[in-house]
Amino acid sequence: MLEIDFNTGTMTTKKFTLYLSALVFLFASCNTSKDDGLVDKGDPTFTISNDRSSLNARVTNLNEPVPILPIGNARVDSDITLTLVSEIASPTIDGTPVMAASISENGDKLVVSYNTAGDSYGGAAVILERDGSSLEILSEVVFSDTDVSHAILDNDKIFIGGAKDVSENPAWVGALGYINDEIDGNNLIEVQLGGFVTTSLVSSGDLILATSGAGEDAGSGLFQLDQTSLAIQNQTILADPRWTETIGENIFVQNGMPGKIEIFENGSSTNSFSIANADTESKATFDLVDEYIFAATGRNGAEIYQSDGQFQGVIELPEVNSIDFTTNAVAVYGDMVFISNGTTIYVATFENDDDVIPTVAGSLELGDFESVNHILFQDNYLIVASGVGGVKVIELNEETTPPVEGEILSRSNMSVIYFDSEEPKRDRYASYVLDGDINTFWHTQWVDADPVYPHELWIDLGKEYVLTEFRYTARQWGNFNGTVKDFELYVTNDTDDWGDAFHVGALNKTRDEQTVLFDTPVQGRYFRFLCLSEVHGNPWTSCSEINFVGVAAE
């Protein structure tokens, strides 16, 4: 029989026999237990290191570009660059590296949790400090008998959650002092919870909130622990809670199976809603962004919900059917969504301002057999818990183009090199858009035929320019026949490959010159004006003058 390893998102037989004995543990109610759960720490089976010299021998500073491998037709903004700036090797137990499982942050500090695959127990919590792209290991604690699923810093303590090598109720939370950036091992406080493993921790006022899974019959649920003593103040029994986050007074809890988001306020459930495509295979974490929940849903990718439970949609991934490809975590940065899935991090983008669901545009490959168990953003740094690959820190930069102080370009060397239609029988040539005479104009054919939209014009600028504006002037006399409404603009250095439109817009019915400002400057020699409709819905296109603002490319 198979059991879930909540920290790696893979199926395993690990400790299953031991966990069966935990099924006898059942809380009688959803309120405070008569037994506060405190246990005698006995002989501690952990070691602490505050020797920064030896600890930081595991840190490798790098400056390696991380390419975004394209997927499909969507594209990540070309101004975005990713750089691998640091790698941190895992602690070892008996010479074997433990696996990076999850990450938390507190100011400029990060806490990384580690566990062990297979039938043995063992884990660690490592505290890091980031200063820009530089990382330093401050302190660590390694447990020989405890898997560590999640750890957090708060109020001069490090709180650690996981599973202990005991015959009953292996779900466990411990607390150690954290003073002057060093873990203090003199006063370990411990508590055992119902359930098989503590899956997440979060600080909330004077309490530590802990989730443990998996199974109501095993006593799993959401626990409220006193920060000072770790005494259980309250428990709400839940089927399979795997992750929790807070916003203000609201507590959000994601269940594995059945897939569900539970919302609590002041200790009471205020709302819950089902996750449409949840499965049992992942950590089932989520990222809260404004009023949206970006939830990892195992082999089914990731889903987006409003905080009131309204389903927004599924972020479709290229590979979601293999047991080796399960989505463990989602991290949102601006208009990009990073999704950890197996050994891959997918990058999805909102292509348009009104998009509800982002489209996967590329992927990051971090190496063979490095399962991406958890990701989060700290400022513009993507922190990756990559299993046996340890921790990786990827810097995200968005290159900003300095403003171009352009001027209206001379058209003396410009020429129309292609048009789909013109009307020579009425002297309405395409070349007139560049002749400097506002009284002449291009008009598509109408005497013997009326070719329908789209219509287009290609212009050779004469050399490569950086363009910031496009200017369109409609015909200056008679009616407005052919005056362009909807259009797209393209720039290239190769007329066999125009790529995607860099600007999509609409013009007005006016004889005044109309200016189209570009969001960012574009560079190239050849310009394509693709006309999609006319202000009156007729099949023609007309234009008196076209001008450009920009500078010569260096």
XYZ file of C-alpha atoms in Angstrom:
554
model
C 0.000 0.000 0.000
C 1.218 3.483 -0.843
C 1.416 6.528 1.381
C 2.059 10.149 0.460
C 5.313 11.846 1.322
C 3.918 15.339 1.840
C 7.307 16.985 1.543
C 8.295 15.688 -1.861
C 4.920 15.259 -3.523
C 5.698 11.673 -4.541
C 4.213 8.313 -3.646
C 6.227 6.242 -1.253
C 5.940 3.364 1.230
C 7.860 5.436 3.757
C 6.796 4.853 7.382
C 3.394 3.548 6.329
C 3.336 0.714 8.850
C 4.171 3.174 11.571
C 1.490 5.574 10.415
C -1.211 2.911 10.587
C -0.846 2.848 14.344
C -1.633 6.572 14.404
C -5.145 5.881 13.134
C -6.247 4.951 16.667
C -5.750 8.585 17.690
C -9.034 10.489 17.461
C -9.967 13.841 18.960
C -13.371 13.819 20.585
C -14.331 17.334 19.457
C -13.191 20.339 17.471
C -12.397 22.275 20.617
C -9.474 22.348 23.022
C -8.263 18.900 23.958
C -8.124 17.923 27.631
C -4.565 16.785 26.970
C -2.542 19.873 25.975
C -0.171 17.694 23.911
C 3.035 18.689 25.700
C 5.726 16.020 25.896
C 8.934 15.734 27.866
C 11.833 16.497 25.532
C 13.942 13.764 27.136
C 17.332 13.226 25.549
C 17.465 15.544 22.548
C 18.442 13.905 19.274
C 19.520 17.022 17.443
C 22.695 18.949 16.815
C 23.093 22.682 16.288
C 25.806 24.469 14.348
C 26.477 28.188 14.568
C 29.918 27.960 12.999
C 29.387 30.214 9.997
C 32.739 29.443 8.451
C 31.976 25.745 8.096
C 28.300 26.309 7.307
C 29.005 28.706 4.454
C 31.400 26.281 2.803
C 28.154 24.856 1.382
C 27.270 28.153 -0.358
C 28.376 28.624 -3.954
C 28.017 32.088 -5.469
C 27.307 32.038 -9.180
C 26.393 34.299 -12.068
C 24.813 31.892 -14.539
C 22.009 32.880 -16.918
C 18.861 30.779 -16.558
C 17.177 30.577 -19.967
C 13.405 30.493 -20.219
C 12.742 27.688 -22.692
C 9.779 28.747 -24.868
C 6.541 26.760 -24.887
C 3.703 27.334 -27.345
C 2.908 30.742 -28.807
C 2.963 32.795 -25.603
C 6.163 34.607 -24.723
C 7.731 35.974 -21.575
C 8.640 39.649 -21.900
C 12.047 39.829 -23.550
C 13.127 42.415 -20.972
C 12.970 39.743 -18.236
C 16.261 38.021 -17.406
C 16.892 35.275 -14.846
C 20.272 34.602 -13.257
C 21.266 31.790 -10.908
C 23.185 33.683 -8.214
C 23.564 31.099 -5.425
C 23.367 27.396 -4.687
C 23.361 25.957 -1.181
C 24.176 22.306 -0.643
C 22.042 20.395 1.847
C 23.106 19.346 5.345
C 23.984 15.668 5.703
C 22.992 12.932 8.122
C 25.469 10.059 8.308
C 27.044 11.378 5.126
C 23.784 11.456 3.139
C 22.323 14.833 2.056
C 18.799 15.551 3.209
C 16.238 17.006 0.787
C 15.192 20.659 0.684
C 11.419 20.537 1.223
C 10.051 24.029 1.905
C 10.960 27.660 2.545
C 9.625 30.469 4.716
C 10.693 34.095 5.046
C 10.848 36.664 7.818
C 12.224 40.032 6.720
C 15.650 39.412 5.199
C 15.808 35.932 6.764
C 14.877 32.653 5.088
C 14.276 29.303 6.775
C 14.730 26.151 4.719
C 13.333 22.807 5.874
C 14.793 19.415 4.955
C 13.669 15.813 5.250
C 14.741 12.289 4.343
C 13.389 9.937 1.697
C 12.843 6.253 2.306
C 12.116 4.470 5.583
C 14.486 6.442 7.780
C 13.775 9.682 9.613
C 15.971 12.746 9.647
C 15.755 16.385 8.781
C 17.042 19.890 9.348
C 16.132 23.564 9.512
C 18.633 26.097 8.172
C 18.424 29.863 8.689
C 19.781 32.081 5.902
C 20.198 35.799 5.506
C 20.043 37.430 2.094
C 21.718 40.727 1.292
C 20.958 41.422 -2.339
C 22.235 38.465 -4.307
C 24.529 37.342 -1.456
C 23.413 34.590 0.905
C 24.881 33.605 4.246
C 23.995 30.599 6.407
C 23.556 31.876 9.956
C 22.630 28.740 11.878
C 21.189 25.257 11.505
C 19.702 22.432 13.520
C 19.819 18.817 12.318
C 17.508 16.098 13.729
C 18.451 12.442 13.535
C 14.936 11.162 14.306
C 12.621 13.771 12.776
C 11.596 14.724 9.265
C 11.201 18.502 8.987
C 8.403 19.653 6.683
C 8.234 23.359 7.492
C 9.922 25.840 9.823
C 9.395 29.538 10.580
C 11.045 32.319 12.583
C 9.053 34.499 14.975
C 9.632 36.302 18.272
C 13.169 35.047 18.944
C 12.229 31.433 18.276
C 12.430 28.996 15.414
C 9.325 26.813 15.180
C 9.790 23.492 13.415
C 7.138 21.086 12.148
C 7.399 17.575 10.776
C 7.113 13.905 11.693
C 8.933 12.176 14.550
C 10.117 8.573 14.717
C 7.561 7.454 17.327
C 4.881 4.785 17.322
C 1.886 7.089 17.941
C 0.996 10.525 16.671
C 4.197 11.219 14.730
C 3.037 14.739 13.738
C 5.317 17.030 15.742
C 6.117 20.683 16.408
C 9.211 21.885 18.228
C 10.544 25.312 19.221
C 14.093 26.482 19.952
C 15.395 29.883 20.923
C 16.929 32.112 18.241
C 19.131 34.764 19.815
C 21.684 37.017 18.116
C 21.230 35.109 14.861
C 22.062 31.777 16.493
C 19.835 28.820 17.344
C 19.917 28.052 21.083
C 19.588 24.356 21.862
C 19.209 24.611 25.633
C 15.428 24.770 25.814
C 13.674 22.600 23.272
C 9.886 22.666 23.602
C 7.929 19.934 21.812
C 4.342 18.951 21.187
C 2.878 15.986 19.314
C -0.253 16.567 17.249
C -2.907 14.316 15.810
C -2.142 13.128 12.311
C 0.854 11.661 10.543
C 2.954 14.749 9.826
C 2.891 18.484 10.521
C 2.658 20.007 7.072
C 2.833 23.776 7.630
C 3.243 26.481 10.258
C 2.349 30.165 10.385
C 2.527 32.793 13.112
C -0.707 34.570 14.062
C -0.500 36.991 16.980
C 0.365 35.058 20.129
C -0.342 31.754 18.415
C 1.374 29.354 16.078
C -1.018 27.798 13.599
C -0.082 24.272 12.535
C -1.666 21.914 10.044
C -1.244 18.161 10.233
C -2.406 15.431 7.823
C -3.674 13.042 6.742
C -7.050 11.805 7.817
C -9.744 12.881 10.288
C -9.597 9.460 11.952
C -5.951 10.130 12.780
C -6.797 13.469 14.401
C -5.390 15.670 11.678
C -6.475 19.266 11.470
C -5.682 22.911 12.140
C -4.064 23.449 15.546
C -3.671 26.689 17.470
C -0.571 26.507 19.680
C 0.572 28.908 22.376
C 3.820 30.493 21.170
C 5.482 30.314 24.595
C 4.650 26.747 25.626
C 3.308 25.155 22.402
C 0.302 24.023 24.440
C -2.655 23.233 22.170
C -5.229 25.990 22.578
C -7.696 24.744 20.002
C -8.026 22.196 17.214
C -10.374 22.008 14.269
C -10.473 18.531 12.774
C -9.926 18.599 9.019
C -9.568 15.748 6.578
C -6.135 16.376 5.103
C -4.771 19.906 5.666
C -1.448 20.531 3.938
C -0.828 24.278 3.882
C -1.967 27.408 5.672
C -1.514 31.146 5.157
C -3.053 34.203 6.812
C -4.254 37.591 5.601
C -5.281 39.819 8.491
C -7.738 37.894 10.665
C -8.444 35.342 7.951
C -6.785 31.913 7.963
C -6.715 29.977 4.689
C -6.125 26.204 4.788
C -5.735 23.955 1.737
C -6.739 20.309 2.083
C -5.236 17.585 -0.061
C -8.053 15.051 -0.380
C -10.804 15.904 -0.644
C -9.443 19.027 -2.293
C -10.807 22.021 -0.441
C -9.920 25.519 0.743
C -11.167 26.310 4.267
C -11.326 29.918 5.495
C -11.378 30.743 9.204
C -11.825 34.002 11.097
C -11.276 34.250 14.855
C -11.046 30.475 15.045
C -14.373 29.782 13.323
C -14.915 28.545 9.797
C -16.492 31.253 7.653
C -16.340 29.666 4.214
C -15.077 26.633 2.346
C -15.045 25.590 -1.275
C -13.903 22.571 -3.222
C -10.854 22.510 -5.484
C -12.081 21.240 -8.805
C -9.160 19.018 -9.826
C -7.215 18.199 -6.659
C -5.344 14.923 -6.243
C -3.286 13.344 -3.477
C 0.126 13.660 -5.052
C 1.450 17.048 -3.967
C 2.290 19.340 -1.095
C -0.837 21.300 -2.074
C 0.513 24.764 -1.265
C -0.845 28.055 -2.521
C 0.062 31.710 -2.948
C -2.298 34.490 -1.858
C -2.158 37.565 -4.086
C -4.657 40.350 -3.396
C -8.058 38.639 -3.561
C -6.817 35.631 -5.530
C -5.651 32.165 -4.475
C -3.157 30.429 -6.774
C -3.349 26.788 -5.693
C -1.075 23.875 -6.594
C -3.235 20.860 -7.422
C -0.808 17.987 -7.970
C -0.835 16.282 -11.332
C -3.632 18.590 -12.455
C -1.406 21.654 -12.549
C -2.545 24.831 -10.797
C -5.858 26.587 -10.336
C -6.966 30.128 -9.532
C -9.820 31.094 -7.214
C -11.117 34.332 -5.838
C -10.891 34.445 -2.049
C -14.676 33.985 -1.850
C -14.351 30.656 -3.661
C -15.304 31.698 -7.176
C -13.417 29.481 -9.605
C -11.368 31.436 -12.140
C -9.805 28.586 -14.106
C -6.959 26.111 -14.577
C -3.413 27.017 -15.598
C -2.832 24.285 -18.141
C 0.604 22.644 -18.015
C 2.241 20.646 -20.831
C 2.922 17.584 -18.641
C 0.606 16.702 -15.789
C -0.139 12.993 -16.135
C 3.046 11.295 -14.976
C 3.649 10.466 -11.325
C 6.982 12.240 -11.766
C 5.269 15.514 -12.669
C 3.220 16.831 -9.768
C 2.663 20.488 -8.994
C 3.862 21.301 -5.485
C 3.876 25.094 -5.331
C 2.959 28.335 -7.074
C 4.689 31.718 -6.693
C 3.433 34.934 -8.287
C 5.633 37.865 -9.287
C 3.952 40.765 -11.044
C 2.162 39.391 -14.102
C 4.179 36.168 -14.077
C 3.226 32.925 -12.338
C 5.932 30.379 -11.503
C 4.722 26.802 -11.052
C 6.927 24.030 -9.654
C 6.136 20.715 -11.311
C 8.450 17.728 -10.947
C 11.937 18.795 -11.984
C 10.607 21.821 -13.874
C 9.458 25.328 -13.047
C 6.905 26.559 -15.574
C 6.469 30.266 -16.238
C 3.002 31.540 -17.156
C 2.137 35.103 -18.165
C -0.982 37.216 -18.488
C -0.698 38.202 -22.135
C -3.417 40.852 -21.993
C -4.610 43.149 -19.224
C -8.067 41.559 -19.184
C -6.835 37.950 -19.070
C -8.177 35.954 -16.119
C -5.925 32.915 -16.572
C -2.229 33.128 -17.489
C -0.785 31.074 -20.333
C 2.316 28.923 -19.903
C 5.028 30.576 -21.979
C 8.204 28.777 -20.943
C 10.036 26.626 -18.433
C 13.177 26.574 -16.315
C 15.144 23.340 -16.090
C 17.198 23.035 -12.901
C 18.875 19.676 -13.402
C 18.107 15.989 -13.455
C 16.504 14.402 -10.395
C 16.117 17.718 -8.598
C 12.467 17.720 -7.559
C 11.200 21.268 -7.088
C 9.355 20.889 -3.791
C 8.671 24.521 -2.980
C 9.254 28.011 -4.388
C 8.689 31.537 -3.125
C 9.684 35.069 -4.030
C 11.629 37.272 -1.647
C 11.718 40.659 -3.370
C 12.879 39.875 -6.929
C 14.614 36.631 -5.942
C 13.044 33.241 -6.616
C 14.036 30.860 -3.818
C 13.833 27.203 -4.850
C 13.803 24.149 -2.567
C 14.982 21.525 -5.041
C 15.147 18.265 -3.078
C 18.591 16.685 -3.212
C 19.663 19.683 -5.294
C 19.498 21.824 -2.152
C 18.517 25.472 -2.428
C 18.861 27.637 -5.524
C 18.469 31.406 -5.653
C 17.475 32.944 -8.976
C 17.517 36.703 -9.474
C 14.806 38.155 -11.707
C 15.615 41.436 -13.411
C 13.464 43.505 -15.703
C 15.641 45.596 -17.958
C 14.250 49.070 -18.343
C 14.863 50.846 -21.608
C 15.877 54.474 -21.109
C 13.499 56.938 -22.733
C 14.305 57.678 -26.352
C 14.432 61.372 -27.165
C 13.201 60.960 -30.709
C 12.318 63.341 -33.524
C 10.164 63.111 -36.622
C 12.186 61.019 -39.048
C 13.079 62.166 -42.534
C 11.244 60.108 -45.144
C 13.626 60.886 -47.991
C 15.076 57.372 -47.952
C 11.836 55.581 -47.048
C 9.768 53.649 -49.576
C 6.635 51.518 -49.756
C 7.791 48.018 -50.631
C 4.470 46.173 -50.459
C 0.746 46.915 -50.458
C -2.173 44.576 -50.943
C -4.293 47.027 -52.949
C -4.329 50.524 -54.458
C -6.525 52.367 -56.974
C -4.411 53.535 -59.967
C -7.541 54.471 -61.979
C -8.161 57.340 -59.570
C -4.547 58.234 -58.755
C -4.683 56.756 -55.266
C -1.252 55.122 -55.006
C 0.177 53.551 -51.869
C 3.405 55.563 -52.224
C 1.461 58.767 -51.491
C 1.613 58.037 -47.725
C 5.274 59.165 -47.855
C 5.122 62.018 -50.391
C 4.703 64.904 -47.931
C 1.579 66.188 -49.714
C -1.402 66.115 -47.380
C -3.829 66.433 -50.299
C -2.843 63.154 -51.942
C -3.773 59.836 -50.375
C -3.611 56.080 -50.721
C -6.915 54.299 -51.273
C -7.510 50.604 -51.862
C -9.253 49.539 -55.045
C -12.934 50.422 -55.486
C -13.530 51.049 -59.209
C -13.536 47.497 -60.600
C -13.480 45.579 -57.323
C -13.755 46.019 -53.562
C -11.163 43.769 -51.896
C -12.087 43.261 -48.265
C -10.108 43.682 -45.063
C -7.457 43.194 -43.870
C -5.355 45.637 -45.922
C -1.697 46.321 -45.336
C 1.285 48.435 -46.208
C 5.000 47.649 -45.747
C 7.521 50.466 -45.484
C 11.298 50.238 -45.791
C 12.602 52.913 -43.406
C 15.900 53.003 -45.292
C 17.930 51.841 -42.304
C 17.381 50.498 -38.813
C 15.640 52.851 -36.375
C 14.427 52.817 -32.771
C 10.800 53.965 -33.064
C 8.676 55.515 -30.320
C 5.654 56.854 -32.233
C 3.564 56.186 -35.328
C 1.508 59.008 -36.826
C -1.490 58.574 -39.132
C -3.310 61.290 -41.065
C -6.614 60.498 -42.760
C -7.664 61.792 -46.190
C -8.228 65.534 -46.055
C -11.129 66.112 -48.452
C -14.355 64.502 -49.484
C -15.812 61.816 -47.259
C -14.065 59.595 -44.699
C -14.186 56.443 -46.849
C -11.297 54.130 -45.956
C -10.314 55.926 -42.735
C -8.742 53.220 -40.583
C -10.266 52.138 -37.295
C -8.671 48.932 -35.907
C -5.042 48.178 -36.736
C -1.878 46.298 -35.771
C 1.757 47.392 -36.061
C 4.830 45.249 -36.712
C 8.560 45.930 -36.980
C 11.268 43.570 -38.222
C 14.647 43.320 -39.886
C 13.439 40.370 -41.984
C 10.234 40.691 -43.994
C 9.941 36.906 -44.068
C 9.382 36.936 -40.292
C 7.231 39.720 -38.850
C 6.641 37.973 -35.518
C 3.828 39.199 -33.280
C 2.283 42.653 -33.423
C 4.023 44.981 -30.972
C 1.012 47.312 -30.852
C -2.721 46.766 -31.343
C -5.016 49.789 -31.332
C -7.818 51.831 -32.867
C -7.919 55.236 -34.590
C -10.635 57.884 -34.578
C -12.708 59.528 -37.303
C -10.834 62.813 -37.634
C -8.795 64.709 -40.210
C -6.233 65.668 -37.565
C -2.946 63.820 -37.374
C -3.272 60.992 -34.829
C -0.291 59.875 -32.735
C 0.167 56.291 -31.521
C 2.647 56.143 -28.636
C 4.415 52.824 -28.138
C 4.553 51.277 -24.648
C 8.240 50.571 -25.220
C 10.485 51.585 -28.115
C 10.799 49.090 -30.968
C 13.742 48.582 -33.279
C 13.945 47.502 -36.896
C 14.185 48.565 -40.535
C 10.854 47.396 -41.945
C 7.439 48.560 -40.761
C 4.082 46.872 -41.379
C 0.768 48.726 -41.024
C -1.990 46.076 -40.907
C -5.462 47.623 -41.190
C -8.314 45.516 -39.814
C -11.419 47.700 -40.156
C -12.776 51.079 -41.350
C -14.630 53.689 -39.268
C -17.891 53.081 -41.188
C -17.461 49.329 -41.648
C -16.699 49.637 -45.379
C -14.149 47.365 -47.113
C -11.657 50.117 -48.061
C -8.539 51.648 -46.527
C -7.252 55.169 -47.115
C -4.408 57.235 -45.674
C -2.966 60.634 -46.516
C 0.341 60.609 -44.595
C 2.374 58.305 -42.344
C 5.153 59.629 -40.132
C 7.453 58.142 -37.512
C 9.225 59.458 -34.419
C 12.454 57.864 -33.278
C 16.238 57.810 -33.587
C 18.702 55.917 -35.726
C 19.749 52.612 -34.155
C 23.305 52.475 -32.885
